[in-house]
CSV table of C-alpha atoms in Angstrom, one decimal:
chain,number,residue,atom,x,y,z
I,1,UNK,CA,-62.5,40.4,23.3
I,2,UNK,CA,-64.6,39.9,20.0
I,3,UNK,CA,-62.5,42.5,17.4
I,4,UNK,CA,-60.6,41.3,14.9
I,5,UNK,CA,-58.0,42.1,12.4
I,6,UNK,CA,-55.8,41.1,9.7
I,7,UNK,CA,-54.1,38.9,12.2
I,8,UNK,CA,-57.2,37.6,13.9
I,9,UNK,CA,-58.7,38.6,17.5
I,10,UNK,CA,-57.0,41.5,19.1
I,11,UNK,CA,-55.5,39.8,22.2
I,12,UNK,CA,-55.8,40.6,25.9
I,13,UNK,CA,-53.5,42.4,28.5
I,14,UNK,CA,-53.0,38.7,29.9
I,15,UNK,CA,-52.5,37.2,26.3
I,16,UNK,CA,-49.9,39.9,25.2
I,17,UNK,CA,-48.3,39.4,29.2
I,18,UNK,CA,-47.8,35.8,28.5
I,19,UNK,CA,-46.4,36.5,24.7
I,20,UNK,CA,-44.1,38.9,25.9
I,21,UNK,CA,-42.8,36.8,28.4
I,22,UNK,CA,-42.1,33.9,26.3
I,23,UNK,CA,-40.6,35.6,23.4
I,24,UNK,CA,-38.3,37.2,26.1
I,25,UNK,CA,-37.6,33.8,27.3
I,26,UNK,CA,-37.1,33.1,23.8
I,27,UNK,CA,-34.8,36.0,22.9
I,28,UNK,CA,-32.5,35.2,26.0
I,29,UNK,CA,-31.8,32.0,24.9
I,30,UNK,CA,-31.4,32.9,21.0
I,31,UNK,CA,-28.6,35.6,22.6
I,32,UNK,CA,-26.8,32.7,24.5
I,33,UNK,CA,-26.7,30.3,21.7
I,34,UNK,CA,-25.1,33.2,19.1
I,35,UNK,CA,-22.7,34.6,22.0
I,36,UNK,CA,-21.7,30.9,22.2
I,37,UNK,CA,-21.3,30.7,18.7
I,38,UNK,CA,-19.5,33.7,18.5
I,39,UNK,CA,-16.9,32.3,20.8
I,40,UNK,CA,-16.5,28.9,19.9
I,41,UNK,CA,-13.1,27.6,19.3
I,42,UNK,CA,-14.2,26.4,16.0
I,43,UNK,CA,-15.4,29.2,14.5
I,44,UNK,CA,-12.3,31.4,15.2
I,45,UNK,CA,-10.4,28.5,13.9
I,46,UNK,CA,-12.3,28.8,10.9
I,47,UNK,CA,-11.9,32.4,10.3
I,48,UNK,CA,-8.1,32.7,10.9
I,49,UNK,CA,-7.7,29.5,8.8
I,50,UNK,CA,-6.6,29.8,4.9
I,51,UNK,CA,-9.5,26.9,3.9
I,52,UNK,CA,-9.8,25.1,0.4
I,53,UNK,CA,-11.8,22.6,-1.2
I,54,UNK,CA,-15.8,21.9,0.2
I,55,UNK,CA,-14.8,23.4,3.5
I,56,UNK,CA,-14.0,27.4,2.1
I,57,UNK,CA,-17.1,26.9,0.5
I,58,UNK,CA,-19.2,26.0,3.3
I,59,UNK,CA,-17.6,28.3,6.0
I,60,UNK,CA,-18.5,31.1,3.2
I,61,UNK,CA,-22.1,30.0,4.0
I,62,UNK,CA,-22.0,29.9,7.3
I,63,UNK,CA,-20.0,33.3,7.1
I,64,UNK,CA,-23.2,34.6,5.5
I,65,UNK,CA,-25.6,33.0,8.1
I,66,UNK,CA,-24.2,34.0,11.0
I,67,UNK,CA,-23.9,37.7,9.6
I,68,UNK,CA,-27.4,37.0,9.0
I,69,UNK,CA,-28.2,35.8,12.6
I,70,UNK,CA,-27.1,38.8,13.9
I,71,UNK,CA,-29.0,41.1,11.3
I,72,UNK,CA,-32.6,39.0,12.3
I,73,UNK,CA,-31.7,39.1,16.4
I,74,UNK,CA,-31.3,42.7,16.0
I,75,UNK,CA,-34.3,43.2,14.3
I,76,UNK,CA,-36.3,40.6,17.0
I,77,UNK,CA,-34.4,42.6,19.5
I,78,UNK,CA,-35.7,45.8,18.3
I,79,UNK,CA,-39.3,44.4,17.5
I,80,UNK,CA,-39.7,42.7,21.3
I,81,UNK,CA,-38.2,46.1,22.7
I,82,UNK,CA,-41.0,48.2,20.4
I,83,UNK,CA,-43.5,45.4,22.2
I,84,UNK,CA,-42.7,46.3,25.5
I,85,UNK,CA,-42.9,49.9,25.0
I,86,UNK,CA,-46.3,50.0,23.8
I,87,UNK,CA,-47.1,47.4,27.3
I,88,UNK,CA,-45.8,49.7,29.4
I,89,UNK,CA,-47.7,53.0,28.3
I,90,UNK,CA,-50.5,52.1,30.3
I,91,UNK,CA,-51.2,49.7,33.3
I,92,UNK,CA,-54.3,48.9,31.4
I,93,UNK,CA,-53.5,48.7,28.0
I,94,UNK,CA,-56.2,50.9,25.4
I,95,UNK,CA,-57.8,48.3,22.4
I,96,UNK,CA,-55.9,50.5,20.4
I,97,UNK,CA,-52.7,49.5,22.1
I,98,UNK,CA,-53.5,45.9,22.2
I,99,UNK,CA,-54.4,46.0,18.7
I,100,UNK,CA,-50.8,47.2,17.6
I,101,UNK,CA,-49.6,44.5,20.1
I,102,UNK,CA,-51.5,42.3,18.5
I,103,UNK,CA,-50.1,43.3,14.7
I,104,UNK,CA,-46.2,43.2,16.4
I,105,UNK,CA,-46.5,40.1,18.3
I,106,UNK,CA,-48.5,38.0,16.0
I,107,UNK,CA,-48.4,39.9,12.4
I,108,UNK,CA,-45.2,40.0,10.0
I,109,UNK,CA,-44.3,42.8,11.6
I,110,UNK,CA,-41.1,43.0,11.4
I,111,UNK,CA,-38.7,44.0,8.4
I,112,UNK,CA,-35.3,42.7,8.0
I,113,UNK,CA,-33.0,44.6,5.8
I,114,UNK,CA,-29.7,42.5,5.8
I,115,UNK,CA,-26.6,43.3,3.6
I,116,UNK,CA,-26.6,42.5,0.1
I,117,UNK,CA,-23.0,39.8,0.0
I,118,UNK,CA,-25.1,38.4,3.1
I,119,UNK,CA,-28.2,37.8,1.8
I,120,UNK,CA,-26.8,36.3,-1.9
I,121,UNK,CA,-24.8,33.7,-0.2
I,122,UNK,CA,-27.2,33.0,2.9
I,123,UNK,CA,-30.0,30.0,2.1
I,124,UNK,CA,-33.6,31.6,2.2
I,125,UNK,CA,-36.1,29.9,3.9
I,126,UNK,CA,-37.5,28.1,1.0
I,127,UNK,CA,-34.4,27.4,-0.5
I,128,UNK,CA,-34.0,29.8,-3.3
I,129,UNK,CA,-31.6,32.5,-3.3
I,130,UNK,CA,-32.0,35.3,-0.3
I,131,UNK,CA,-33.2,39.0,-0.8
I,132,UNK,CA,-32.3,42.2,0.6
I,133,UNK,CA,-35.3,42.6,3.0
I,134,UNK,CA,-37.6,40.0,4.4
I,135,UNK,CA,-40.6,40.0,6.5
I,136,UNK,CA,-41.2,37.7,9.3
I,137,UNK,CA,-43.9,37.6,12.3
I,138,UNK,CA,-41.7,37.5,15.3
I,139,UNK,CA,-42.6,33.5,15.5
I,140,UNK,CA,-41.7,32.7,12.0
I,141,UNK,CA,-38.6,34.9,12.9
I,142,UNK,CA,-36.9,32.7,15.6
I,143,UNK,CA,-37.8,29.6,13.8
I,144,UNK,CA,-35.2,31.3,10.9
I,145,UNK,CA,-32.8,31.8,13.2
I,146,UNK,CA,-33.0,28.2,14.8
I,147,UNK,CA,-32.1,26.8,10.8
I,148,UNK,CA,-29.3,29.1,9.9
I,149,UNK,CA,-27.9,28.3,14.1
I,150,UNK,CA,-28.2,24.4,13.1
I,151,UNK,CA,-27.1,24.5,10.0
I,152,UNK,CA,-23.7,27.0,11.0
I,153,UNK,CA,-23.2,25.2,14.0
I,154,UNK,CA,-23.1,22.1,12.0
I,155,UNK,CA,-20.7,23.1,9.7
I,156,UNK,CA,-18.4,24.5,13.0
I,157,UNK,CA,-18.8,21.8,15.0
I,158,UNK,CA,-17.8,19.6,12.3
I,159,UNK,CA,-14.6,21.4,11.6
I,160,UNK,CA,-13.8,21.3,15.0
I,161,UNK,CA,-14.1,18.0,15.4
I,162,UNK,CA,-11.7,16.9,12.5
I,163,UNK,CA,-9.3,19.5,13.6
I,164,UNK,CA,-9.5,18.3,17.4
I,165,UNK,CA,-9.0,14.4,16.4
I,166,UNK,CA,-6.9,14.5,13.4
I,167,UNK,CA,-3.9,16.5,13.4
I,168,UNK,CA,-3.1,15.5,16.8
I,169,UNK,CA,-3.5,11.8,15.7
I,170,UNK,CA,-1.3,12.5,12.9
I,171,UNK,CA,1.8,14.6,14.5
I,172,UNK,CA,1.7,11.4,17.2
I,173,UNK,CA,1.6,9.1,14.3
I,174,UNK,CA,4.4,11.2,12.8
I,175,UNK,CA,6.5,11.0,15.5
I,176,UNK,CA,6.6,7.6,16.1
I,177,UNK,CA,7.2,7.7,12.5
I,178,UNK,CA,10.7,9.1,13.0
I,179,UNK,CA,11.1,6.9,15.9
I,180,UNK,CA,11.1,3.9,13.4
I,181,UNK,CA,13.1,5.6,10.6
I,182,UNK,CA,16.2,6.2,12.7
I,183,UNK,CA,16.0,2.7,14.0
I,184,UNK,CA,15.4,1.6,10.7
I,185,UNK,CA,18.7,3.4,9.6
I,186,UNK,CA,20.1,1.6,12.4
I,187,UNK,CA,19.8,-1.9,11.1
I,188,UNK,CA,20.3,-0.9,7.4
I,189,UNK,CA,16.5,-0.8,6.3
I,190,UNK,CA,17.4,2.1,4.0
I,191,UNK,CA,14.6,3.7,1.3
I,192,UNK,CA,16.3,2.1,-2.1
I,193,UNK,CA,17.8,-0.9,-0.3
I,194,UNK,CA,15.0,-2.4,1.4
I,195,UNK,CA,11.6,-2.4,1.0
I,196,UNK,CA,10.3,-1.2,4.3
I,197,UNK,CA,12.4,1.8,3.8
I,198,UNK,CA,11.0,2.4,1.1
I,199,UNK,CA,7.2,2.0,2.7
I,200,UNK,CA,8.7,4.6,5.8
I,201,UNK,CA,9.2,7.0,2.5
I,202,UNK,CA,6.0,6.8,1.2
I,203,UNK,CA,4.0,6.5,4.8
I,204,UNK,CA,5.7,10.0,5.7
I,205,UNK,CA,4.4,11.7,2.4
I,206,UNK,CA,1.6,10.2,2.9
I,207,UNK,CA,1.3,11.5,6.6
I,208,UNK,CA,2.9,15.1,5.5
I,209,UNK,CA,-0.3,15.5,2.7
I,210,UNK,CA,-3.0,14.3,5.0
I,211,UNK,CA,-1.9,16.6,7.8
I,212,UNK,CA,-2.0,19.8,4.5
I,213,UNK,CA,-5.4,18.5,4.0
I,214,UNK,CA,-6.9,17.9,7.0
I,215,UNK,CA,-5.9,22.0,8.6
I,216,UNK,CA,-7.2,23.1,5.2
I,217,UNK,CA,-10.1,21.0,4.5
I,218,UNK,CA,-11.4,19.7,7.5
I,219,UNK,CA,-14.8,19.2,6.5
I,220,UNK,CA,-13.3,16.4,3.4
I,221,UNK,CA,-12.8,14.6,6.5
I,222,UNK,CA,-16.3,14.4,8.0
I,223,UNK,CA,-18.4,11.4,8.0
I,224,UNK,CA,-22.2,12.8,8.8
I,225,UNK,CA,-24.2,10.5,10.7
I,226,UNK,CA,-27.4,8.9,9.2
I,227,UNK,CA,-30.1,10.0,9.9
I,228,UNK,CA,-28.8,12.4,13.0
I,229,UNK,CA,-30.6,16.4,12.6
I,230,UNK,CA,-28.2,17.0,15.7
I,231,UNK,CA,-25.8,19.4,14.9
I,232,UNK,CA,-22.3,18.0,14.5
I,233,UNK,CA,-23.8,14.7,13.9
I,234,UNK,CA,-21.2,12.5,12.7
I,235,UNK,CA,-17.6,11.6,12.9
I,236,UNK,CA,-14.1,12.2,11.6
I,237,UNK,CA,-13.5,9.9,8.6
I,238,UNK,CA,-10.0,8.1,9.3
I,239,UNK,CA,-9.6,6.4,6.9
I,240,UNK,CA,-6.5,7.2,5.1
I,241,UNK,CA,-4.9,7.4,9.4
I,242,UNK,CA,-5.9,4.2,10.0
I,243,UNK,CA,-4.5,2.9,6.8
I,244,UNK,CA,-1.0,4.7,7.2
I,245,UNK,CA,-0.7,3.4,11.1
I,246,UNK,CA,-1.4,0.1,10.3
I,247,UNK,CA,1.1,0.4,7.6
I,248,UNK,CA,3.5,1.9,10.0
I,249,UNK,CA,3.2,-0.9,12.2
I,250,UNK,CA,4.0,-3.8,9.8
I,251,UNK,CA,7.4,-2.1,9.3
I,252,UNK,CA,7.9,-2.4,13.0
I,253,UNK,CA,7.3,-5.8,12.9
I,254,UNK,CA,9.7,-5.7,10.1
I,255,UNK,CA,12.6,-3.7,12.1
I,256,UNK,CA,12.0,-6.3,15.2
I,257,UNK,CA,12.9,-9.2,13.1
I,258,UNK,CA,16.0,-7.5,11.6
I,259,UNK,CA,16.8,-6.7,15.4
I,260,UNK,CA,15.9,-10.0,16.6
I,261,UNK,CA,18.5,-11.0,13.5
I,262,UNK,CA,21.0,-9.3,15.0
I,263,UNK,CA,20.6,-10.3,18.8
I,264,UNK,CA,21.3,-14.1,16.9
I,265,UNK,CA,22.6,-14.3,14.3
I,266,UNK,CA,25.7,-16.0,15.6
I,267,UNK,CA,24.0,-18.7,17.2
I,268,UNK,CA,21.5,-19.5,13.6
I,269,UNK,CA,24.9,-19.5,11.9
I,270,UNK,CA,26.4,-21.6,13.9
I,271,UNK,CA,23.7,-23.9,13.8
I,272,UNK,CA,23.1,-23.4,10.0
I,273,UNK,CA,27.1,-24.6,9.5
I,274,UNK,CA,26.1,-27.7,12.1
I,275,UNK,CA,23.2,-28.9,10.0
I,276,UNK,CA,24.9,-28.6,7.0
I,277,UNK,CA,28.1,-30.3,8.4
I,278,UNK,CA,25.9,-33.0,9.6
I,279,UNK,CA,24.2,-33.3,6.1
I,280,UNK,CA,27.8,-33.7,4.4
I,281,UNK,CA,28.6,-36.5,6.7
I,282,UNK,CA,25.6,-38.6,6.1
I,283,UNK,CA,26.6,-37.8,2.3
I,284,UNK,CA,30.1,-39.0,2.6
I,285,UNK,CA,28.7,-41.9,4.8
I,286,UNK,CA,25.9,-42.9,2.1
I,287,UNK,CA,29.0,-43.3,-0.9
I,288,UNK,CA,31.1,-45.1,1.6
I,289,UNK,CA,28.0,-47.4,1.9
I,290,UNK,CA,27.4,-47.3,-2.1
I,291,UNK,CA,30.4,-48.7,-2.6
I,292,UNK,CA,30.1,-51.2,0.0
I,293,UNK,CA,26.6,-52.4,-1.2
I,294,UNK,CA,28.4,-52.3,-5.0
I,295,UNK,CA,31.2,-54.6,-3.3
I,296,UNK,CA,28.6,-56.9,-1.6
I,297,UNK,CA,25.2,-56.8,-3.3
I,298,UNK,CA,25.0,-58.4,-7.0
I,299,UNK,CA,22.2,-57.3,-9.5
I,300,UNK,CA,21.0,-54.6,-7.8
I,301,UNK,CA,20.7,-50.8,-8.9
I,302,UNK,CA,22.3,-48.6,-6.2
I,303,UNK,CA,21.2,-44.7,-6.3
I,304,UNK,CA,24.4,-42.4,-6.9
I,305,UNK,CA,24.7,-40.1,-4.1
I,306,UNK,CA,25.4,-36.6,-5.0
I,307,UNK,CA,28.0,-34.1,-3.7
I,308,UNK,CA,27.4,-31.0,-0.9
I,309,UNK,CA,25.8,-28.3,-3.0
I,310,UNK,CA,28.1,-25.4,-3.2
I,311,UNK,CA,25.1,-22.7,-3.5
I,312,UNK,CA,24.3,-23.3,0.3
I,313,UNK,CA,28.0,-23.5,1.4
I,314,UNK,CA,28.7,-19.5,-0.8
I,315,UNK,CA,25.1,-18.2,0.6
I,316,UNK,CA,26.6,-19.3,4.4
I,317,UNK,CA,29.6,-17.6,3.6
I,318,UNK,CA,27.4,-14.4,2.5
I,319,UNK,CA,25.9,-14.7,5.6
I,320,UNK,CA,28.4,-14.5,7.6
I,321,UNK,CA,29.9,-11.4,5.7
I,322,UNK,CA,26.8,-9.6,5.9
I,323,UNK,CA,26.8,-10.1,10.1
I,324,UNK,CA,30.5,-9.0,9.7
I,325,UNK,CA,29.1,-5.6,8.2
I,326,UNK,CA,26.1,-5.2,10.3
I,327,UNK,CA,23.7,-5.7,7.2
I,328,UNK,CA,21.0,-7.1,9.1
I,329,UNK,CA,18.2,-6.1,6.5
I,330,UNK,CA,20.2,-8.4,4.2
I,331,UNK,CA,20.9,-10.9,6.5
I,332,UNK,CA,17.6,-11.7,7.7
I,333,UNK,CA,15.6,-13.2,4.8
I,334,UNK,CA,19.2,-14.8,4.0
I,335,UNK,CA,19.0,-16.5,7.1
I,336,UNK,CA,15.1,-17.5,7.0
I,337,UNK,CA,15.9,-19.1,3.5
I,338,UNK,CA,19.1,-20.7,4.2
I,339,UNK,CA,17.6,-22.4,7.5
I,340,UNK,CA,15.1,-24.1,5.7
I,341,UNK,CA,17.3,-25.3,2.4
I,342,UNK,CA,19.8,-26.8,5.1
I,343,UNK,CA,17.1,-28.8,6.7
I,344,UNK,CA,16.0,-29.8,3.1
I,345,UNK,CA,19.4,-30.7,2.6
I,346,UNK,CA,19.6,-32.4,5.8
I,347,UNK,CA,16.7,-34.6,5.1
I,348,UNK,CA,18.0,-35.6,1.1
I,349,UNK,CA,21.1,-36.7,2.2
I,350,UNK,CA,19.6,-38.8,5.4
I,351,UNK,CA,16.8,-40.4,2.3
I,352,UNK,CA,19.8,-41.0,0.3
I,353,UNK,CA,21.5,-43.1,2.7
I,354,UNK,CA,18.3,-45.0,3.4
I,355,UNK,CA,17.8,-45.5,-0.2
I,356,UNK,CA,21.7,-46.7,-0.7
I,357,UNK,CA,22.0,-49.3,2.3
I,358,UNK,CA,18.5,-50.6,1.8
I,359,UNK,CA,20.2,-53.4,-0.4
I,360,UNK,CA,22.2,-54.2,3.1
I,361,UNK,CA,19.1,-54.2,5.0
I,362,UNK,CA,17.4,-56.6,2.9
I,363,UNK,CA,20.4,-58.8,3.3
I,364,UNK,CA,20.7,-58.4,6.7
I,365,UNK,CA,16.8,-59.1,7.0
I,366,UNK,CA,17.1,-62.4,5.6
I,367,UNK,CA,19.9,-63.7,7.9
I,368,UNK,CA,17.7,-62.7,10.3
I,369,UNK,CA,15.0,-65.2,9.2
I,370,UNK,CA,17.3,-67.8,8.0
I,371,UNK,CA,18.6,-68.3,11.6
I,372,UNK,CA,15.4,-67.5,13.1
I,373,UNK,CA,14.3,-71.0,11.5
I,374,UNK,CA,17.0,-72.8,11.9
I,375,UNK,CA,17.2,-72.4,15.5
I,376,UNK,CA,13.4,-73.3,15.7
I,377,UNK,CA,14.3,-76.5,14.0
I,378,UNK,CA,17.1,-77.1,16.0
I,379,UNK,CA,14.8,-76.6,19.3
I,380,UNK,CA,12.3,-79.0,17.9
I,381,UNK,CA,15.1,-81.8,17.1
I,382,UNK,CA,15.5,-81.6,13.5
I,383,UNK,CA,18.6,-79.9,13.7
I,384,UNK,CA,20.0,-83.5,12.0
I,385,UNK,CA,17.8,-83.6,8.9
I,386,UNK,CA,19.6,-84.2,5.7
I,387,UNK,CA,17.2,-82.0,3.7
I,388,UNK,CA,17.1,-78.9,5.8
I,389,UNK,CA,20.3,-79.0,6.4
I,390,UNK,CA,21.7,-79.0,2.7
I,391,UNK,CA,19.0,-76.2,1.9
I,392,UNK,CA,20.3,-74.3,5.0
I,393,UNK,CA,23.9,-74.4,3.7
I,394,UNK,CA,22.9,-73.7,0.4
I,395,UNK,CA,21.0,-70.2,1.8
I,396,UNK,CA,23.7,-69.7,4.3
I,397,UNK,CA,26.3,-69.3,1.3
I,398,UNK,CA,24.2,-67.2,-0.9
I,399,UNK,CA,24.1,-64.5,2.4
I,400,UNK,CA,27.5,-64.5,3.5
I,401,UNK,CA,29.2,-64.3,0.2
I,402,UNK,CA,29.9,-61.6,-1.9
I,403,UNK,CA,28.9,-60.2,-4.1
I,404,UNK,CA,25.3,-61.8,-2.6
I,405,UNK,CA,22.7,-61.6,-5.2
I,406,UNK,CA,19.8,-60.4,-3.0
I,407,UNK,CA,17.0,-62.3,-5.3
I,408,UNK,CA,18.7,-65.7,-5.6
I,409,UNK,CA,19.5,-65.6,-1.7
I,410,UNK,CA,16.0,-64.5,-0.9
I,411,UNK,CA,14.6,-67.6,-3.0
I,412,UNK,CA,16.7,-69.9,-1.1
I,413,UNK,CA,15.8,-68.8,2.3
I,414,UNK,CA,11.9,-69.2,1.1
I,415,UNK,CA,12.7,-72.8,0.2
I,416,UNK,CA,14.3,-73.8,3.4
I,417,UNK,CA,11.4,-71.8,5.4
I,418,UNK,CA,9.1,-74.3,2.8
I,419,UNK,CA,10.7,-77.5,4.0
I,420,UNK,CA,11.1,-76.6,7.7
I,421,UNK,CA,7.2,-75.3,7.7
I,422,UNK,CA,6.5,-79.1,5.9
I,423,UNK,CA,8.9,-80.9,8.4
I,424,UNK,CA,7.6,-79.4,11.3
I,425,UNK,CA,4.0,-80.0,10.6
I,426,UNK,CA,4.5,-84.0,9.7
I,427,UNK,CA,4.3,-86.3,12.5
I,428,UNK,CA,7.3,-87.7,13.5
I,429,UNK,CA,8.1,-90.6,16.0
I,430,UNK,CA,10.8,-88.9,18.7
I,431,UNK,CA,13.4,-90.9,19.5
I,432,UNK,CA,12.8,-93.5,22.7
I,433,UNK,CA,9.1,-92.8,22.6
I,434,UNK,CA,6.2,-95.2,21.7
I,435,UNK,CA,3.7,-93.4,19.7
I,436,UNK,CA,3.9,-90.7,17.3
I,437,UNK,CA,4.1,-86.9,18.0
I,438,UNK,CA,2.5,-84.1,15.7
I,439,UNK,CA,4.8,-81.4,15.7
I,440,UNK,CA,3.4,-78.5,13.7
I,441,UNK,CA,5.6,-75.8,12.4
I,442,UNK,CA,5.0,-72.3,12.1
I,443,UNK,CA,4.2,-70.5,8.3
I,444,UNK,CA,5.6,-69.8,5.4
């Protein structure tokens, strides 16, 4: 077909047949998406909802859109109906008909008059502010309607979302919430008294706001996803949740140690008492061996050994008042530290009594090595010699007498060890032999 007009050739019976049935196809589809929209849980949440902050001002928007939706797939409706009326004059359509087909189907055609609140608040196409009437060709029309449909069923779906994840999250976050308070009270952990009451007080206003904010302003909770066109694109930001529950779960570690306190704290007091009953001993055994070594030991400095401290002995006591009163939340970091002081307490007074009989152990060491030689000399048949003998005595006495001053004794053993070690490596004739035999001693 060769004429032309404003919108280009005039098209034929089968071009306007295969228009007509794919804006049909077209139009069917628009329908099901807005009757979908029109009953999506979302948006009737939204509209019954009292919303604040960004999210009132986008569902006005999409408020504006979606009236607007309705106003364009009326007129497309009305434009595709007109379309089909003019086919269906004639089998065979007149040029003049196909011409006007031609103007409808591919010509901006069609006039939509929408409301004035409507038009303000909905986006126009190129981004400035709408207008009470527009003109689209029917093509340019359902391409429109695709943007304001993605861009309100964004903004729905998005709500949606935060209100189907969130306050669900929280009221089960909340309840185990009160779960943990009651045991809590239980066991003493009381806001005021202990601090993890105190974190149960702020957790549940924390918990109580987020819940306020998240019905009202879902859309403050959405994370969009980068570089996703998809409507609903994105995910609930849970941030402030996540926080709160982690929170939520250090105080129940918290409440299991007070419990586990309570389940024990018998048996760590009686072992705390034990330790520290042990501790006193070795204390009362270290100035028993103070003045021993004092008694024995000449010119030497022997550490004074202190008394039982009476902080650890009143903080037991404590202890075992606050079991007596079921003050577990006092009782356990009372316990914790006292376990660890009796230890230390354990461990000073066991150092002090090494420190305080070391003079005795050096004593006794050199006995030790004084008859160690002298029996070696004995068993190499010098037990008889003049010399080693007198400088045996003379170390012997030193050792056994008191007080024993450790540094003159210790030189007298090295001079005995000196002339055993020269005696035993000189060659000596053995009685009823012929020749001489080396004997060689051990050391110094």
């Amino acid at each position: 077909m060769g004429d032309t007009g404003p919108t280009g050739p005039v098209m034929d019976r089968d071009e306007v047949d295969r228009a007509l049935a794919r804006l049909g196809a077209e139009h069917e589809a628009v329908e099901t998406s807005l009757l979908a929209l029109q009953d999506h849980a979302g948006r009737r949440l939204l509209e019954g909802a009292e919303l604040t902050g960004v999210t009132v001002e986008r569902w006005s928007a999409a408020e504006a859109s979606i009236t607007l939706l309705w106003s364009y797939f009326d007129a497309y409706t009305g434009a595709l109906r007109t379309a089909r009326e003019i086919r269906s004059r004639r089998r065979w359509s007149s040029r003049e008909d196909l011409a006007e087909l031609t103007e409808l189907l591919r010509g901006e055609a069609v006039t939509v008059a929408g409301g004035a609140a409507a038009l303000a608040q909905a986006p126009a196409p190129d981004g400035g502010p709408g207008r009470l009437s527009e003109r689209y060709s029917l093509a340019a029309l359902v391409e429109r309607m695709n943007q304001l449909y993605a861009t309100s069923l964004d903004m729905v779906v998005a709500a949606d979302a935060v209100w189907s994840a969130l306050p669900a999250r929280i009221d089960l976050l909340a309840a185990e919430l009160q779960r943990t308070r009651k045991l809590a009270h239980s066991v003493g952990v009381r806001p005021g008294e202990h601090p993890s009451g105190d974190d149960l007080e702020r957790i549940t206003r924390t918990l109580t706001r987020l819940r306020e904010r998240v019905v009202s302003d879902p859309l403050a909770f959405w994370v969009p996803a980068e570089g996703s066109s998809a409507p609903g694109g994105g995910r609930p930001d849970t941030t402030v949740y996540d926080r709160e529950a982690r929170a939520l779960e250090e105080v129940r570690r918290e409440i299991d140690a007070v419990l586990a306190v309570r389940q024990d704290a018998e048996q760590r007091i009686v072992r705390l008492r034990d330790v520290l009953s042990r501790a006193d001993r070795t204390l009362a055994e270290a100035r028993t061996a103070r003045g021993e070594v004092l008694a024995k030991i000449a010119a030497t400095e022997v550490p004074v050994v202190g008394g039982p401290p009476i902080v650890l002995q009143e903080q037991l006591a404590a202890a075992a008042e606050y079991r007596r009163h079921a003050q577990w939340h006092r009782l356990s970091p009372l316990l914790e530290s006292l376990e660890e002081k009796a230890e230390d307490e354990l461990l000073r007074a066991r150092e002090s009594l090494t420190a305080v009989t070391a003079p005795l152990a050096v004593r006794a060491e050199l006995r030790g090595r004084l008859d160690a030689y002298k029996a070696k000399v004995a068993r190499l048949g010098f037990a008889e010699d003049p010399e080693l003998a007198e400088k045996y005595e003379k170390a012997r006495r030193m050792l056994w007498s008191a007080p024993c001053d450790l540094r003159v004794a210790e030189q007298a053993v090295l001079r005995y060890q000196h002339a055993a070690a020269e005696t035993l490596g000189s060659p000596r004739r053995v009685p009823g032999q012929g020749g001489p035999v080396d004997r060689t001693g051990p050391g110094v």
